[in-house]
Amino acid sequence: MSAAGGGSAGSIRIDRLLVYLRFARTRSAALALIDTHALRRNRKHVLRASEQVRIGDVLTIALGSGVRVVELLALPPRRGSPAEAASHYREVDSDGLDRKGQMTIGASSPAPGILSGDPEDFS
């Protein structure tokens, strides 16, 4: 069992990961992201909250009026401070994206409890 409490070694549920990395305040808010198709893992829409993510996966998240693309560097064991959460992923800039096969993802207004990506949401 992984340190993050996942069922298989080296993976964690995506809804739990979103909370641990502070992209959603609760697992219900993470589920809202999934239900509104505002989340992709490795270019594919996430359809279930129980989907497993691993180190190296790339998440595309539509938050507020923007889109964040992050690569998972480590599995967080728990929800920590914003600085601790940010140490588990790296932002992928638009210059570093492989445009071949990329489909656009539209940003929608976040459901209650979902962070907008603004710095004041992380305090």
PDB file of N, CA, C and O in Angstrom, residues 62-90:
ATOM      1  N   ALA A  62      -9.223  22.811 -15.650  1.00  0.00           N
ATOM      2  CA  ALA A  62      -9.871  24.088 -15.943  1.00  0.00           C
ATOM      3  C   ALA A  62     -10.370  24.663 -14.628  1.00  0.00           C
ATOM      4  O   ALA A  62     -11.275  24.113 -14.004  1.00  0.00           O
ATOM      5  N   LEU A  63      -9.751  25.752 -14.204  1.00  0.00           N
ATOM      6  CA  LEU A  63     -10.114  26.404 -12.950  1.00  0.00           C
ATOM      7  C   LEU A  63     -10.447  27.858 -13.227  1.00  0.00           C
ATOM      8  O   LEU A  63      -9.606  28.590 -13.764  1.00  0.00           O
ATOM      9  N   GLY A  64     -11.624  28.273 -12.859  1.00  0.00           N
ATOM     10  CA  GLY A  64     -11.998  29.665 -13.076  1.00  0.00           C
ATOM     11  C   GLY A  64     -11.969  30.005 -14.554  1.00  0.00           C
ATOM     12  O   GLY A  64     -12.554  29.318 -15.375  1.00  0.00           O
ATOM     13  N   SER A  65     -11.238  31.053 -14.896  1.00  0.00           N
ATOM     14  CA  SER A  65     -11.156  31.482 -16.294  1.00  0.00           C
ATOM     15  C   SER A  65      -9.882  30.995 -16.961  1.00  0.00           C
ATOM     16  O   SER A  65      -9.576  31.392 -18.069  1.00  0.00           O
ATOM     17  N   GLY A  66      -9.139  30.129 -16.301  1.00  0.00           N
ATOM     18  CA  GLY A  66      -7.880  29.650 -16.862  1.00  0.00           C
ATOM     19  C   GLY A  66      -7.765  28.142 -16.838  1.00  0.00           C
ATOM     20  O   GLY A  66      -8.636  27.435 -16.331  1.00  0.00           O
ATOM     21  N   VAL A  67      -6.677  27.681 -17.412  1.00  0.00           N
ATOM     22  CA  VAL A  67      -6.388  26.252 -17.453  1.00  0.00           C
ATOM     23  C   VAL A  67      -4.987  26.057 -16.906  1.00  0.00           C
ATOM     24  O   VAL A  67      -4.053  26.760 -17.291  1.00  0.00           O
ATOM     25  N   ARG A  68      -4.841  25.115 -15.995  1.00  0.00           N
ATOM     26  CA  ARG A  68      -3.523  24.793 -15.444  1.00  0.00           C
ATOM     27  C   ARG A  68      -3.131  23.405 -15.902  1.00  0.00           C
ATOM     28  O   ARG A  68      -3.944  22.481 -15.879  1.00  0.00           O
ATOM     29  N   VAL A  69      -1.886  23.286 -16.333  1.00  0.00           N
ATOM     30  CA  VAL A  69      -1.338  21.999 -16.747  1.00  0.00           C
ATOM     31  C   VAL A  69      -0.180  21.703 -15.811  1.00  0.00           C
ATOM     32  O   VAL A  69       0.773  22.488 -15.725  1.00  0.00           O
ATOM     33  N   VAL A  70      -0.272  20.585 -15.089  1.00  0.00           N
ATOM     34  CA  VAL A  70       0.752  20.236 -14.107  1.00  0.00           C
ATOM     35  C   VAL A  70       1.190  18.791 -14.308  1.00  0.00           C
ATOM     36  O   VAL A  70       0.398  17.938 -14.710  1.00  0.00           O
ATOM     37  N   GLU A  71       2.456  18.552 -14.027  1.00  0.00           N
ATOM     38  CA  GLU A  71       3.005  17.200 -14.052  1.00  0.00           C
ATOM     39  C   GLU A  71       3.237  16.762 -12.622  1.00  0.00           C
ATOM     40  O   GLU A  71       3.831  17.491 -11.827  1.00  0.00           O
ATOM     41  N   LEU A  72       2.781  15.586 -12.289  1.00  0.00           N
ATOM     42  CA  LEU A  72       2.899  15.056 -10.933  1.00  0.00           C
ATOM     43  C   LEU A  72       4.318  14.541 -10.703  1.00  0.00           C
ATOM     44  O   LEU A  72       4.778  13.652 -11.418  1.00  0.00           O
ATOM     45  N   LEU A  73       5.024  15.115  -9.715  1.00  0.00           N
ATOM     46  CA  LEU A  73       6.402  14.732  -9.407  1.00  0.00           C
ATOM     47  C   LEU A  73       6.492  13.728  -8.264  1.00  0.00           C
ATOM     48  O   LEU A  73       7.436  12.947  -8.203  1.00  0.00           O
ATOM     49  N   ALA A  74       5.529  13.784  -7.350  1.00  0.00           N
ATOM     50  CA  ALA A  74       5.533  12.889  -6.184  1.00  0.00           C
ATOM     51  C   ALA A  74       4.102  12.761  -5.681  1.00  0.00           C
ATOM     52  O   ALA A  74       3.264  13.625  -5.944  1.00  0.00           O
ATOM     53  N   LEU A  75       3.838  11.687  -4.961  1.00  0.00           N
ATOM     54  CA  LEU A  75       2.516  11.484  -4.371  1.00  0.00           C
ATOM     55  C   LEU A  75       2.503  12.059  -2.954  1.00  0.00           C
ATOM     56  O   LEU A  75       3.285  11.635  -2.105  1.00  0.00           O
ATOM     57  N   PRO A  76       1.637  13.026  -2.704  1.00  0.00           N
ATOM     58  CA  PRO A  76       1.592  13.603  -1.353  1.00  0.00           C
ATOM     59  C   PRO A  76       0.942  12.625  -0.373  1.00  0.00           C
ATOM     60  O   PRO A  76      -0.040  11.966  -0.701  1.00  0.00           O
ATOM     61  N   PRO A  77       1.471  12.524   0.829  1.00  0.00           N
ATOM     62  CA  PRO A  77       0.891  11.619   1.826  1.00  0.00           C
ATOM     63  C   PRO A  77      -0.352  12.192   2.507  1.00  0.00           C
ATOM     64  O   PRO A  77      -1.134  11.458   3.099  1.00  0.00           O
ATOM     65  N   ARG A  78      -0.530  13.532   2.410  1.00  0.00           N
ATOM     66  CA  ARG A  78      -1.656  14.194   3.081  1.00  0.00           C
ATOM     67  C   ARG A  78      -1.814  15.596   2.508  1.00  0.00           C
ATOM     68  O   ARG A  78      -0.993  16.043   1.719  1.00  0.00           O
ATOM     69  N   ARG A  79      -2.841  16.286   2.912  1.00  0.00           N
ATOM     70  CA  ARG A  79      -3.029  17.689   2.532  1.00  0.00           C
ATOM     71  C   ARG A  79      -2.146  18.523   3.442  1.00  0.00           C
ATOM     72  O   ARG A  79      -2.264  18.470   4.664  1.00  0.00           O
ATOM     73  N   GLY A  80      -1.262  19.275   2.852  1.00  0.00           N
ATOM     74  CA  GLY A  80      -0.343  20.090   3.629  1.00  0.00           C
ATOM     75  C   GLY A  80      -0.474  21.552   3.278  1.00  0.00           C
ATOM     76  O   GLY A  80      -1.474  21.991   2.715  1.00  0.00           O
ATOM     77  N   SER A  81       0.546  22.299   3.607  1.00  0.00           N
ATOM     78  CA  SER A  81       0.565  23.725   3.316  1.00  0.00           C
ATOM     79  C   SER A  81       0.616  23.939   1.797  1.00  0.00           C
ATOM     80  O   SER A  81       0.976  23.025   1.049  1.00  0.00           O
ATOM     81  N   PRO A  82       0.282  25.134   1.333  1.00  0.00           N
ATOM     82  CA  PRO A  82       0.377  25.397  -0.109  1.00  0.00           C
ATOM     83  C   PRO A  82       1.781  25.153  -0.668  1.00  0.00           C
ATOM     84  O   PRO A  82       1.927  24.600  -1.757  1.00  0.00           O
ATOM     85  N   ALA A  83       2.804  25.517   0.084  1.00  0.00           N
ATOM     86  CA  ALA A  83       4.174  25.299  -0.379  1.00  0.00           C
ATOM     87  C   ALA A  83       4.483  23.805  -0.461  1.00  0.00           C
ATOM     88  O   ALA A  83       5.132  23.348  -1.419  1.00  0.00           O
ATOM     89  N   GLU A  84       4.024  23.051   0.520  1.00  0.00           N
ATOM     90  CA  GLU A  84       4.240  21.603   0.501  1.00  0.00           C
ATOM     91  C   GLU A  84       3.500  20.960  -0.665  1.00  0.00           C
ATOM     92  O   GLU A  84       4.031  20.094  -1.360  1.00  0.00           O
ATOM     93  N   ALA A  85       2.272  21.401  -0.906  1.00  0.00           N
ATOM     94  CA  ALA A  85       1.489  20.861  -2.019  1.00  0.00           C
ATOM     95  C   ALA A  85       2.179  21.159  -3.348  1.00  0.00           C
ATOM     96  O   ALA A  85       2.282  20.289  -4.209  1.00  0.00           O
ATOM     97  N   ALA A  86       2.672  22.373  -3.513  1.00  0.00           N
ATOM     98  CA  ALA A  86       3.322  22.772  -4.768  1.00  0.00           C
ATOM     99  C   ALA A  86       4.617  22.010  -5.019  1.00  0.00           C
ATOM    100  O   ALA A  86       5.053  21.897  -6.167  1.00  0.00           O
ATOM    101  N   SER A  87       5.214  21.453  -3.984  1.00  0.00           N
ATOM    102  CA  SER A  87       6.465  20.701  -4.164  1.00  0.00           C
ATOM    103  C   SER A  87       6.223  19.335  -4.801  1.00  0.00           C
ATOM    104  O   SER A  87       7.172  18.675  -5.208  1.00  0.00           O
ATOM    105  N   HIS A  88       4.960  18.919  -4.915  1.00  0.00           N
ATOM    106  CA  HIS A  88       4.637  17.610  -5.476  1.00  0.00           C
ATOM    107  C   HIS A  88       4.312  17.650  -6.968  1.00  0.00           C
ATOM    108  O   HIS A  88       4.061  16.611  -7.572  1.00  0.00           O
ATOM    109  N   TYR A  89       4.270  18.846  -7.555  1.00  0.00           N
ATOM    110  CA  TYR A  89       3.998  18.963  -8.983  1.00  0.00           C
ATOM    111  C   TYR A  89       4.771  20.127  -9.564  1.00  0.00           C
ATOM    112  O   TYR A  89       5.311  20.959  -8.838  1.00  0.00           O
ATOM    113  N   ARG A  90       4.846  20.151 -10.890  1.00  0.00           N
ATOM    114  CA  ARG A  90       5.446  21.298 -11.565  1.00  0.00           C
ATOM    115  C   ARG A  90       4.488  21.772 -12.640  1.00  0.00           C
ATOM    116  O   ARG A  90       3.804  20.970 -13.272  1.00  0.00           O
TER     117      ARG A  90
END
